[in-house]
């Protein structure tokens, strides 16, 4: 999970967006991008893979982008490798750019979260003549908004409400429509988002630290609600497109406490985030209310065929393995052994060939775990990696990746 920011007001947007993204860096990310509009002109989009510093450099600290309305994103890839193409913002058109980097597009947007039914929606949009340049689920949702916007011609409220009814999954979504200069439209389900307002300026972010420097007056947008943000104002809507009244809340935390969402320690915050983290992860493999591992290329027959599962990991990932052992044995009736990667690679174990080795590594680069994975492969054993970083060494080398 990573970050979104947005600003509309009278100041230049790009430096504010970059500053906000830097405050969200602690959430982790693999690429970043911003889109900025100058009045009625089209949005200019700039994206960069890797550190936020790359984007800051590419935009000359934001000075290269003129305009007082914009959106920004740090991405933690869930669909498609980390790359400049897959980085957000994404656009509804076919990504045609003028010399100035302006994008000829009806809708420009960023998204945190996962769209579970993106394959089905993509097929539908392909039939309607849309083409896709990225591998992301996000590009699908942005093109779906564009589809409803053009099909019914009833404006953003209608197009966003229809999209929200149609998509499954989680999202904190920010959109800019070509025909609505100075406005940011946002929608939320199961991904965090707050909106800050002050005199003539409106801010949006996935987390308080990104806007604390500018305002302490925030609105909390509820699940399945969306909003129209204009300079200094926010108007909220429910799925029927009816306006809903909201009051602002004053954030009283100091900046440091805000980064921890009011918890005393980052560890407490992470513990409390776990239900959501688990839900997001499972969400990516739920189809028609059942877990479907076809995206991991594991069939039910294959799973039934294993005599033994080894879970191999280091440190806290090893503890995750201990918890997984109980669940997997309970659900599958297959014996599970949990091994420390360092021991697994150095001790001489007799390994059952007809088994599955599951390696777990947050970074996908843990040296002992990578070596253990290679050893299992050498012995002809099927391997499955559970990692948090798409494109990491472990993700690339394992037979199957979750
Ligand atoms: N699912 C989207 C992607 O892979 C968004 C990931 C995020 O939350 O940054 O691009």
CSV table of C-alpha atoms and ligand atoms in Angstrom, one decimal:
chain,number,residue,atom,x,y,z
A,1,UNK,CA,0.0,0.0,0.0
A,2,UNK,CA,1.4,3.3,-1.0
A,3,UNK,CA,0.2,6.9,-1.4
A,4,UNK,CA,-2.0,9.4,-3.3
A,5,UNK,CA,-2.0,13.2,-3.0
A,6,UNK,CA,-3.9,16.0,-4.7
A,7,UNK,CA,-4.2,19.7,-4.6
A,8,UNK,CA,-6.4,22.4,-6.1
A,9,UNK,CA,-6.1,26.0,-5.2
A,10,UNK,CA,-4.1,29.1,-6.1
A,11,UNK,CA,-0.5,28.0,-5.5
A,12,UNK,CA,1.5,25.9,-7.9
A,13,UNK,CA,0.4,22.3,-7.4
A,14,UNK,CA,3.6,20.3,-8.4
A,15,UNK,CA,5.8,21.3,-5.4
A,16,UNK,CA,2.9,20.6,-3.0
A,17,UNK,CA,2.3,17.2,-4.6
A,18,UNK,CA,6.0,16.3,-4.4
A,19,UNK,CA,6.2,17.4,-0.8
A,20,UNK,CA,3.1,15.4,0.1
A,21,UNK,CA,4.5,12.3,-1.7
A,22,UNK,CA,7.7,12.6,0.3
A,23,UNK,CA,5.7,12.5,3.5
A,24,UNK,CA,4.1,9.2,2.4
A,25,UNK,CA,7.4,7.6,1.4
A,26,UNK,CA,7.5,5.5,4.6
A,27,UNK,CA,4.6,3.5,3.2
A,28,UNK,CA,6.9,2.0,0.6
A,29,UNK,CA,6.7,2.3,-3.2
A,30,UNK,CA,8.4,1.4,-6.5
A,31,UNK,CA,7.6,4.3,-8.7
A,32,UNK,CA,5.9,7.7,-8.6
A,33,UNK,CA,4.1,10.2,-10.9
A,34,UNK,CA,2.1,13.4,-11.0
A,35,UNK,CA,-0.3,15.1,-13.3
A,36,UNK,CA,-0.8,18.9,-13.2
A,37,UNK,CA,-3.3,21.1,-15.1
A,38,UNK,CA,-3.0,24.8,-15.8
A,39,UNK,CA,-6.6,26.1,-16.1
A,40,UNK,CA,-8.3,24.8,-19.1
A,41,UNK,CA,-5.2,23.3,-20.6
A,42,UNK,CA,-4.7,19.5,-20.7
A,43,UNK,CA,-3.0,17.7,-17.9
A,44,UNK,CA,0.8,17.2,-18.1
A,45,UNK,CA,1.8,13.8,-16.8
A,46,UNK,CA,5.3,13.0,-15.6
A,47,UNK,CA,6.3,9.6,-14.1
A,48,UNK,CA,9.5,7.9,-13.0
A,49,UNK,CA,10.5,4.5,-11.8
A,50,UNK,CA,12.3,4.1,-8.5
A,51,UNK,CA,12.9,6.7,-5.9
A,52,UNK,CA,10.8,9.8,-5.6
A,53,UNK,CA,14.1,11.7,-6.1
A,54,UNK,CA,14.0,10.6,-9.7
A,55,UNK,CA,10.6,12.3,-10.2
A,56,UNK,CA,11.7,15.4,-8.3
A,57,UNK,CA,14.7,15.6,-10.6
A,58,UNK,CA,12.7,15.0,-13.8
A,59,UNK,CA,10.3,17.8,-12.9
A,60,UNK,CA,13.0,20.2,-11.7
A,61,UNK,CA,11.5,20.1,-8.2
A,62,UNK,CA,8.1,20.6,-9.7
A,63,UNK,CA,9.0,23.8,-11.5
A,64,UNK,CA,8.7,22.2,-14.9
A,65,UNK,CA,4.9,21.7,-14.4
A,66,UNK,CA,2.8,24.8,-14.3
A,67,UNK,CA,-0.7,24.7,-12.9
A,68,UNK,CA,-2.7,25.0,-9.7
A,69,UNK,CA,-4.6,21.7,-9.8
A,70,UNK,CA,-3.0,18.2,-9.8
A,71,UNK,CA,-2.8,14.7,-8.5
A,72,UNK,CA,0.2,12.5,-7.5
A,73,UNK,CA,0.9,8.9,-6.7
A,74,UNK,CA,3.5,6.5,-5.3
A,75,UNK,CA,2.9,3.0,-6.5
A,76,UNK,CA,3.4,-0.4,-5.0
A,77,UNK,CA,2.8,-2.6,-7.9
A,78,UNK,CA,0.1,-5.3,-7.6
A,79,UNK,CA,-0.7,-5.7,-11.3
A,80,UNK,CA,2.2,-5.3,-13.7
A,81,UNK,CA,5.8,-4.9,-12.9
A,82,UNK,CA,7.3,-1.7,-11.5
A,83,UNK,CA,8.0,0.4,-14.6
A,84,UNK,CA,7.5,3.9,-15.9
A,85,UNK,CA,4.6,2.7,-18.2
A,86,UNK,CA,2.8,1.0,-15.3
A,87,UNK,CA,3.4,4.0,-12.9
A,88,UNK,CA,0.4,6.2,-12.3
A,89,UNK,CA,-1.2,8.6,-13.4
A,90,UNK,CA,-3.0,6.7,-16.1
A,91,UNK,CA,-5.2,8.2,-18.8
A,92,UNK,CA,-8.4,7.2,-20.6
A,93,UNK,CA,-7.0,7.9,-24.0
A,94,UNK,CA,-4.2,6.1,-25.9
A,95,UNK,CA,-1.5,8.1,-24.2
A,96,UNK,CA,-0.9,10.5,-27.0
A,97,UNK,CA,1.3,13.3,-25.9
A,98,UNK,CA,2.0,16.7,-27.3
A,99,UNK,CA,5.5,18.1,-27.2
A,100,UNK,CA,4.9,19.7,-23.8
A,101,UNK,CA,4.0,16.4,-22.1
A,102,UNK,CA,0.3,17.2,-22.2
A,103,UNK,CA,-2.0,14.2,-22.5
A,104,UNK,CA,-4.9,14.2,-24.9
A,105,UNK,CA,-7.3,12.5,-22.6
A,106,UNK,CA,-10.8,12.9,-21.2
A,107,UNK,CA,-9.9,11.4,-17.8
A,108,UNK,CA,-6.6,11.3,-15.9
A,109,UNK,CA,-6.3,9.4,-12.7
A,110,UNK,CA,-4.3,7.7,-9.9
A,111,UNK,CA,-5.4,4.8,-7.7
A,112,UNK,CA,-4.3,2.9,-4.6
A,113,UNK,CA,-5.7,-0.5,-4.1
A,114,UNK,CA,-6.8,-3.5,-6.3
A,115,UNK,CA,-9.5,-3.9,-8.8
A,116,UNK,CA,-10.5,-7.6,-8.5
A,117,UNK,CA,-12.6,-7.9,-11.6
A,118,UNK,CA,-10.3,-6.0,-13.9
A,119,UNK,CA,-9.9,-8.8,-16.4
A,120,UNK,CA,-13.6,-9.0,-17.1
A,121,UNK,CA,-13.9,-5.2,-17.4
A,122,UNK,CA,-10.8,-5.0,-19.6
A,123,UNK,CA,-12.4,-7.5,-22.0
A,124,UNK,CA,-15.6,-5.5,-22.1
A,125,UNK,CA,-13.6,-2.3,-22.8
A,126,UNK,CA,-11.5,-3.9,-25.5
A,127,UNK,CA,-14.7,-4.8,-27.3
A,128,UNK,CA,-15.7,-1.2,-27.2
A,129,UNK,CA,-12.5,-0.2,-28.9
A,130,UNK,CA,-10.3,0.8,-26.0
A,131,UNK,CA,-6.7,-0.1,-26.2
A,132,UNK,CA,-4.4,-0.5,-23.2
A,133,UNK,CA,-0.7,0.5,-22.8
A,134,UNK,CA,-0.1,-0.7,-19.3
A,135,UNK,CA,-0.6,-4.0,-17.4
A,136,UNK,CA,-2.4,-2.3,-14.5
A,137,UNK,CA,-5.8,-2.8,-13.1
A,138,UNK,CA,-5.9,1.0,-12.6
A,139,UNK,CA,-5.9,1.8,-16.3
A,140,UNK,CA,-9.0,-0.4,-16.6
A,141,UNK,CA,-10.9,1.6,-14.0
A,142,UNK,CA,-10.0,4.9,-15.5
A,143,UNK,CA,-11.1,3.8,-19.0
A,144,UNK,CA,-14.3,2.5,-17.4
A,145,UNK,CA,-15.1,5.9,-16.0
A,146,UNK,CA,-14.4,7.4,-19.5
A,147,UNK,CA,-16.7,4.8,-21.0
A,148,UNK,CA,-19.6,5.7,-18.8
A,149,UNK,CA,-18.8,9.4,-19.1
A,150,UNK,CA,-19.1,9.2,-22.9
A,151,UNK,CA,-21.9,6.6,-23.1
A,152,UNK,CA,-24.4,8.4,-21.0
A,153,UNK,CA,-23.1,11.9,-21.2
A,154,UNK,CA,-24.4,12.8,-17.8
A,155,UNK,CA,-21.2,14.2,-16.2
A,156,UNK,CA,-18.7,13.0,-13.6
A,157,UNK,CA,-21.2,12.2,-10.8
A,158,UNK,CA,-23.1,9.7,-13.0
A,159,UNK,CA,-19.9,8.2,-14.5
A,160,UNK,CA,-18.2,7.7,-11.2
A,161,UNK,CA,-21.3,6.3,-9.5
A,162,UNK,CA,-21.8,3.8,-12.3
A,163,UNK,CA,-18.1,2.8,-12.2
A,164,UNK,CA,-18.2,2.3,-8.4
A,165,UNK,CA,-21.2,0.0,-8.8
A,166,UNK,CA,-19.4,-2.0,-11.5
A,167,UNK,CA,-16.0,-2.5,-10.0
A,168,UNK,CA,-15.1,-4.9,-7.2
A,169,UNK,CA,-12.1,-4.4,-5.0
A,170,UNK,CA,-10.5,-1.6,-3.1
A,171,UNK,CA,-9.7,1.9,-4.2
A,172,UNK,CA,-8.7,5.4,-3.3
A,173,UNK,CA,-9.2,7.0,-6.6
A,174,UNK,CA,-8.4,10.5,-7.8
A,175,UNK,CA,-9.6,11.7,-11.2
A,176,UNK,CA,-9.3,14.9,-13.3
A,177,UNK,CA,-11.8,15.4,-16.2
A,178,UNK,CA,-10.7,17.5,-19.2
A,179,UNK,CA,-14.0,19.4,-19.2
A,180,UNK,CA,-13.8,20.3,-15.5
A,181,UNK,CA,-10.7,22.4,-15.0
A,182,UNK,CA,-9.6,23.1,-11.4
A,183,UNK,CA,-11.5,20.1,-10.1
A,184,UNK,CA,-10.4,16.8,-8.6
A,185,UNK,CA,-12.9,14.0,-8.3
A,186,UNK,CA,-12.2,11.3,-5.7
A,187,UNK,CA,-13.8,8.0,-4.7
A,188,UNK,CA,-13.0,5.6,-1.9
A,189,UNK,CA,-13.6,2.0,-0.9
A,190,UNK,CA,-11.5,0.1,1.6
A,191,UNK,CA,-8.4,2.2,1.0
A,192,UNK,CA,-7.5,5.2,3.2
A,193,UNK,CA,-8.2,8.8,2.0
A,194,UNK,CA,-8.7,12.2,3.8
A,195,UNK,CA,-9.5,15.6,2.4
A,196,UNK,CA,-8.2,18.8,3.9
A,197,UNK,CA,-9.6,22.3,3.3
A,198,UNK,CA,-8.4,25.7,4.1
A,199,UNK,CA,-9.0,29.2,2.6
A,200,UNK,CA,-9.4,28.7,-1.2
A,201,UNK,CA,-7.4,25.5,-1.1
A,202,UNK,CA,-8.2,21.8,-1.0
A,203,UNK,CA,-5.9,18.9,-0.4
A,204,UNK,CA,-6.4,15.2,-0.6
A,205,UNK,CA,-4.1,12.4,0.6
A,206,UNK,CA,-4.1,8.8,1.7
A,207,UNK,CA,-2.6,9.8,5.1
A,208,UNK,CA,-2.6,12.8,7.4
A,209,UNK,CA,1.2,13.6,7.3
A,210,UNK,CA,1.0,14.6,3.6
A,211,UNK,CA,-1.3,17.5,4.3
A,212,UNK,CA,-0.5,18.5,7.9
A,213,UNK,CA,1.8,21.2,6.8
A,214,UNK,CA,-1.1,23.0,5.1
A,215,UNK,CA,-4.2,22.3,7.1
A,216,UNK,CA,-5.6,20.5,10.1
A,217,UNK,CA,-9.2,20.7,9.0
A,218,UNK,CA,-10.1,17.5,7.3
A,219,UNK,CA,-13.1,15.6,6.1
A,220,UNK,CA,-13.2,11.8,6.3
A,221,UNK,CA,-14.7,10.3,3.2
A,222,UNK,CA,-16.6,7.1,3.9
A,223,UNK,CA,-16.5,3.8,2.2
A,224,UNK,CA,-18.4,3.8,-1.2
A,225,UNK,CA,-18.6,7.6,-1.2
A,226,UNK,CA,-17.1,10.0,-3.7
A,227,UNK,CA,-16.5,13.7,-3.8
A,228,UNK,CA,-15.9,16.7,-6.0
A,229,UNK,CA,-13.1,18.9,-4.9
A,230,UNK,CA,-12.8,22.6,-5.9
A,231,UNK,CA,-10.5,25.2,-4.4
A,232,UNK,CA,-11.4,25.5,-0.8
A,233,UNK,CA,-14.5,23.2,-1.0
A,234,UNK,CA,-15.5,19.5,-1.0
A,235,UNK,CA,-18.9,18.1,-2.0
A,236,UNK,CA,-19.7,14.5,-1.1
A,237,UNK,CA,-22.0,12.1,-2.8
A,238,UNK,CA,-23.4,8.6,-2.2
A,239,UNK,CA,-23.7,5.8,-4.8
A,240,UNK,CA,-27.1,7.3,-5.9
A,241,UNK,CA,-25.3,10.5,-6.7
A,242,UNK,CA,-27.1,12.3,-3.9
A,243,UNK,CA,-25.1,14.9,-2.1
A,244,UNK,CA,-24.3,14.2,1.6
A,245,UNK,CA,-23.5,16.7,4.3
A,246,UNK,CA,-20.2,16.3,6.2
A,247,UNK,CA,-18.4,18.3,8.9
A,248,UNK,CA,-14.7,18.8,9.1
A,249,UNK,CA,-12.7,17.4,12.0
A,250,UNK,CA,-9.7,19.1,13.4
A,251,UNK,CA,-6.5,17.0,13.6
A,252,UNK,CA,-4.9,17.5,16.9
A,253,UNK,CA,-2.0,15.1,16.6
A,254,UNK,CA,1.6,16.5,16.3
A,255,UNK,CA,3.2,15.7,13.0
A,256,UNK,CA,5.2,12.8,14.3
A,257,UNK,CA,2.1,11.2,15.9
A,258,UNK,CA,0.2,11.6,12.7
A,259,UNK,CA,2.7,9.4,10.8
A,260,UNK,CA,1.8,6.7,13.2
A,261,UNK,CA,-2.0,7.4,12.8
A,262,UNK,CA,-2.3,8.2,16.5
A,263,UNK,CA,-0.6,4.9,17.6
A,264,UNK,CA,2.3,5.1,20.0
A,265,UNK,CA,4.6,3.0,17.8
A,266,UNK,CA,4.8,2.1,14.1
A,267,UNK,CA,4.6,-1.5,15.2
A,268,UNK,CA,1.2,-0.9,16.8
A,269,UNK,CA,0.0,0.9,13.6
A,270,UNK,CA,1.2,-2.1,11.5
A,271,UNK,CA,-0.6,-4.6,13.8
A,272,UNK,CA,-3.8,-2.7,13.4
A,273,UNK,CA,-3.4,-2.5,9.7
A,274,UNK,CA,-3.1,-6.3,9.4
A,275,UNK,CA,-6.8,-7.1,8.8
A,276,UNK,CA,-6.8,-4.7,5.9
A,277,UNK,CA,-3.5,-6.0,4.5
A,278,UNK,CA,-4.8,-9.6,4.6
A,279,UNK,CA,-8.0,-8.5,3.0
A,280,UNK,CA,-6.3,-6.7,0.2
A,281,UNK,CA,-4.0,-9.6,-0.5
A,282,UNK,CA,-6.8,-12.2,-0.5
A,283,UNK,CA,-8.9,-9.8,-2.5
A,284,UNK,CA,-6.6,-10.1,-5.4
A,285,UNK,CA,-7.4,-13.9,-5.8
A,286,UNK,CA,-11.1,-14.0,-5.0
A,287,UNK,CA,-13.3,-14.7,-8.0
A,288,UNK,CA,-17.0,-15.4,-7.6
A,289,UNK,CA,-16.6,-15.6,-3.8
A,290,UNK,CA,-14.0,-18.3,-3.9
A,291,UNK,CA,-10.2,-18.3,-3.8
A,292,UNK,CA,-8.9,-18.8,-7.3
A,293,UNK,CA,-5.2,-19.4,-7.6
A,294,UNK,CA,-5.1,-19.4,-11.4
A,295,UNK,CA,-3.2,-16.1,-11.4
A,296,UNK,CA,-0.5,-17.9,-9.3
A,297,UNK,CA,-0.8,-20.8,-11.8
A,298,UNK,CA,-1.6,-23.3,-9.1
A,299,UNK,CA,-4.4,-25.7,-9.9
A,300,UNK,CA,-6.5,-27.6,-7.4
A,301,UNK,CA,-5.2,-30.9,-8.8
A,302,UNK,CA,-1.6,-29.8,-8.4
A,303,UNK,CA,-2.2,-28.8,-4.8
A,304,UNK,CA,-3.9,-32.1,-4.1
A,305,UNK,CA,-0.9,-33.9,-5.6
A,306,UNK,CA,1.7,-32.6,-3.0
A,307,UNK,CA,2.7,-35.0,-0.2
A,308,UNK,CA,4.5,-32.3,1.8
A,309,UNK,CA,4.8,-28.5,2.0
A,310,UNK,CA,7.9,-26.8,3.3
A,311,UNK,CA,7.7,-23.1,4.2
A,312,UNK,CA,11.1,-21.5,4.2
A,313,UNK,CA,11.8,-18.0,5.4
A,314,UNK,CA,13.8,-15.8,7.7
A,315,UNK,CA,13.0,-13.6,10.7
A,316,UNK,CA,9.4,-12.3,10.9
A,317,UNK,CA,8.6,-14.0,7.6
A,318,UNK,CA,9.4,-17.3,9.3
A,319,UNK,CA,6.9,-16.4,12.0
A,320,UNK,CA,4.3,-15.8,9.3
A,321,UNK,CA,5.2,-19.3,8.1
A,322,UNK,CA,4.4,-20.7,11.5
A,323,UNK,CA,1.0,-19.2,11.4
A,324,UNK,CA,0.5,-20.4,7.8
A,325,UNK,CA,1.4,-23.9,8.8
A,326,UNK,CA,-1.6,-24.3,11.1
A,327,UNK,CA,-4.0,-22.8,8.5
A,328,UNK,CA,-2.6,-24.9,5.6
A,329,UNK,CA,-2.6,-28.1,7.6
A,330,UNK,CA,-6.2,-27.4,8.7
A,331,UNK,CA,-7.4,-26.6,5.2
A,332,UNK,CA,-5.5,-29.1,3.1
A,333,UNK,CA,-4.6,-32.1,5.2
A,334,UNK,CA,-1.0,-31.9,3.7
A,335,UNK,CA,1.8,-32.0,6.3
A,336,UNK,CA,3.7,-28.7,6.5
A,337,UNK,CA,7.2,-28.1,7.9
A,338,UNK,CA,8.5,-24.6,8.6
A,339,UNK,CA,12.2,-24.1,8.1
A,340,UNK,CA,14.6,-21.2,8.7
A,341,UNK,CA,16.1,-20.5,5.3
A,342,UNK,CA,19.6,-20.4,6.7
A,343,UNK,CA,19.2,-23.9,8.1
A,344,UNK,CA,17.4,-25.2,5.1
A,345,UNK,CA,20.2,-24.3,2.8
A,346,UNK,CA,23.1,-25.5,4.9
A,347,UNK,CA,21.8,-28.6,6.7
A,348,UNK,CA,21.5,-31.8,4.7
A,349,UNK,CA,17.8,-32.5,4.6
A,350,UNK,CA,16.2,-35.4,2.8
A,351,UNK,CA,13.5,-33.6,0.8
A,352,UNK,CA,10.4,-35.2,-0.5
A,353,UNK,CA,10.5,-34.6,-4.3
A,354,UNK,CA,6.8,-34.6,-4.5
A,355,UNK,CA,6.5,-31.4,-2.4
A,356,UNK,CA,6.0,-27.7,-2.6
A,357,UNK,CA,8.5,-25.3,-1.2
A,358,UNK,CA,6.9,-22.0,-0.3
A,359,UNK,CA,9.4,-19.2,0.3
A,360,UNK,CA,8.3,-16.0,2.0
A,361,UNK,CA,10.2,-12.7,1.8
A,362,UNK,CA,8.9,-9.1,2.1
A,363,UNK,CA,11.7,-7.7,-0.1
A,364,UNK,CA,12.0,-10.7,-2.4
A,365,UNK,CA,15.8,-10.3,-2.0
A,366,UNK,CA,16.5,-12.0,1.4
A,367,UNK,CA,19.8,-13.8,0.7
A,368,UNK,CA,19.3,-17.0,2.6
A,369,UNK,CA,15.8,-17.4,1.3
A,370,UNK,CA,16.9,-16.9,-2.3
A,371,UNK,CA,19.6,-19.5,-1.8
A,372,UNK,CA,17.1,-21.9,-0.3
A,373,UNK,CA,14.8,-21.3,-3.3
A,374,UNK,CA,17.6,-22.1,-5.7
A,375,UNK,CA,18.5,-25.3,-3.8
A,376,UNK,CA,14.9,-26.5,-3.9
A,377,UNK,CA,14.8,-25.8,-7.7
A,378,UNK,CA,18.0,-27.7,-8.2
A,379,UNK,CA,16.4,-30.6,-6.6
A,380,UNK,CA,13.5,-30.4,-9.0
A,381,UNK,CA,11.0,-29.4,-6.3
A,382,UNK,CA,8.1,-27.0,-7.2
A,383,UNK,CA,8.6,-23.5,-5.7
A,384,UNK,CA,6.1,-20.8,-4.8
A,385,UNK,CA,7.3,-17.4,-3.7
A,386,UNK,CA,5.2,-15.0,-1.5
A,387,UNK,CA,6.8,-11.6,-1.8
A,388,UNK,CA,5.8,-8.0,-1.6
A,389,UNK,CA,8.0,-6.7,-4.4
A,390,UNK,CA,7.0,-7.6,-8.0
A,391,UNK,CA,10.1,-8.1,-10.1
A,392,UNK,CA,12.4,-8.9,-7.2
A,393,UNK,CA,15.0,-11.8,-7.5
A,394,UNK,CA,12.9,-14.3,-5.6
A,395,UNK,CA,9.8,-13.3,-7.6
A,396,UNK,CA,11.6,-13.8,-10.9
A,397,UNK,CA,13.3,-17.1,-10.0
A,398,UNK,CA,10.4,-19.0,-8.3
A,399,UNK,CA,8.2,-21.3,-10.4
A,400,UNK,CA,5.0,-19.6,-9.1
A,401,UNK,CA,4.6,-16.2,-7.4
A,402,UNK,CA,2.0,-14.8,-5.1
B,1,LIG,N1,-3.2,-2.0,-8.3
B,1,LIG,C1,-2.6,-0.8,-8.8
B,1,LIG,C2,-1.3,-1.1,-9.6
B,1,LIG,O1,-0.8,-2.1,-9.6
B,1,LIG,C3,-2.3,0.2,-7.7
B,1,LIG,C4,-1.3,-0.3,-6.7
B,1,LIG,C5,-1.1,0.8,-5.6
B,1,LIG,O2,-1.9,0.8,-4.7
B,1,LIG,O3,-0.1,1.6,-5.7
B,1,LIG,O4,-0.9,-0.2,-10.3
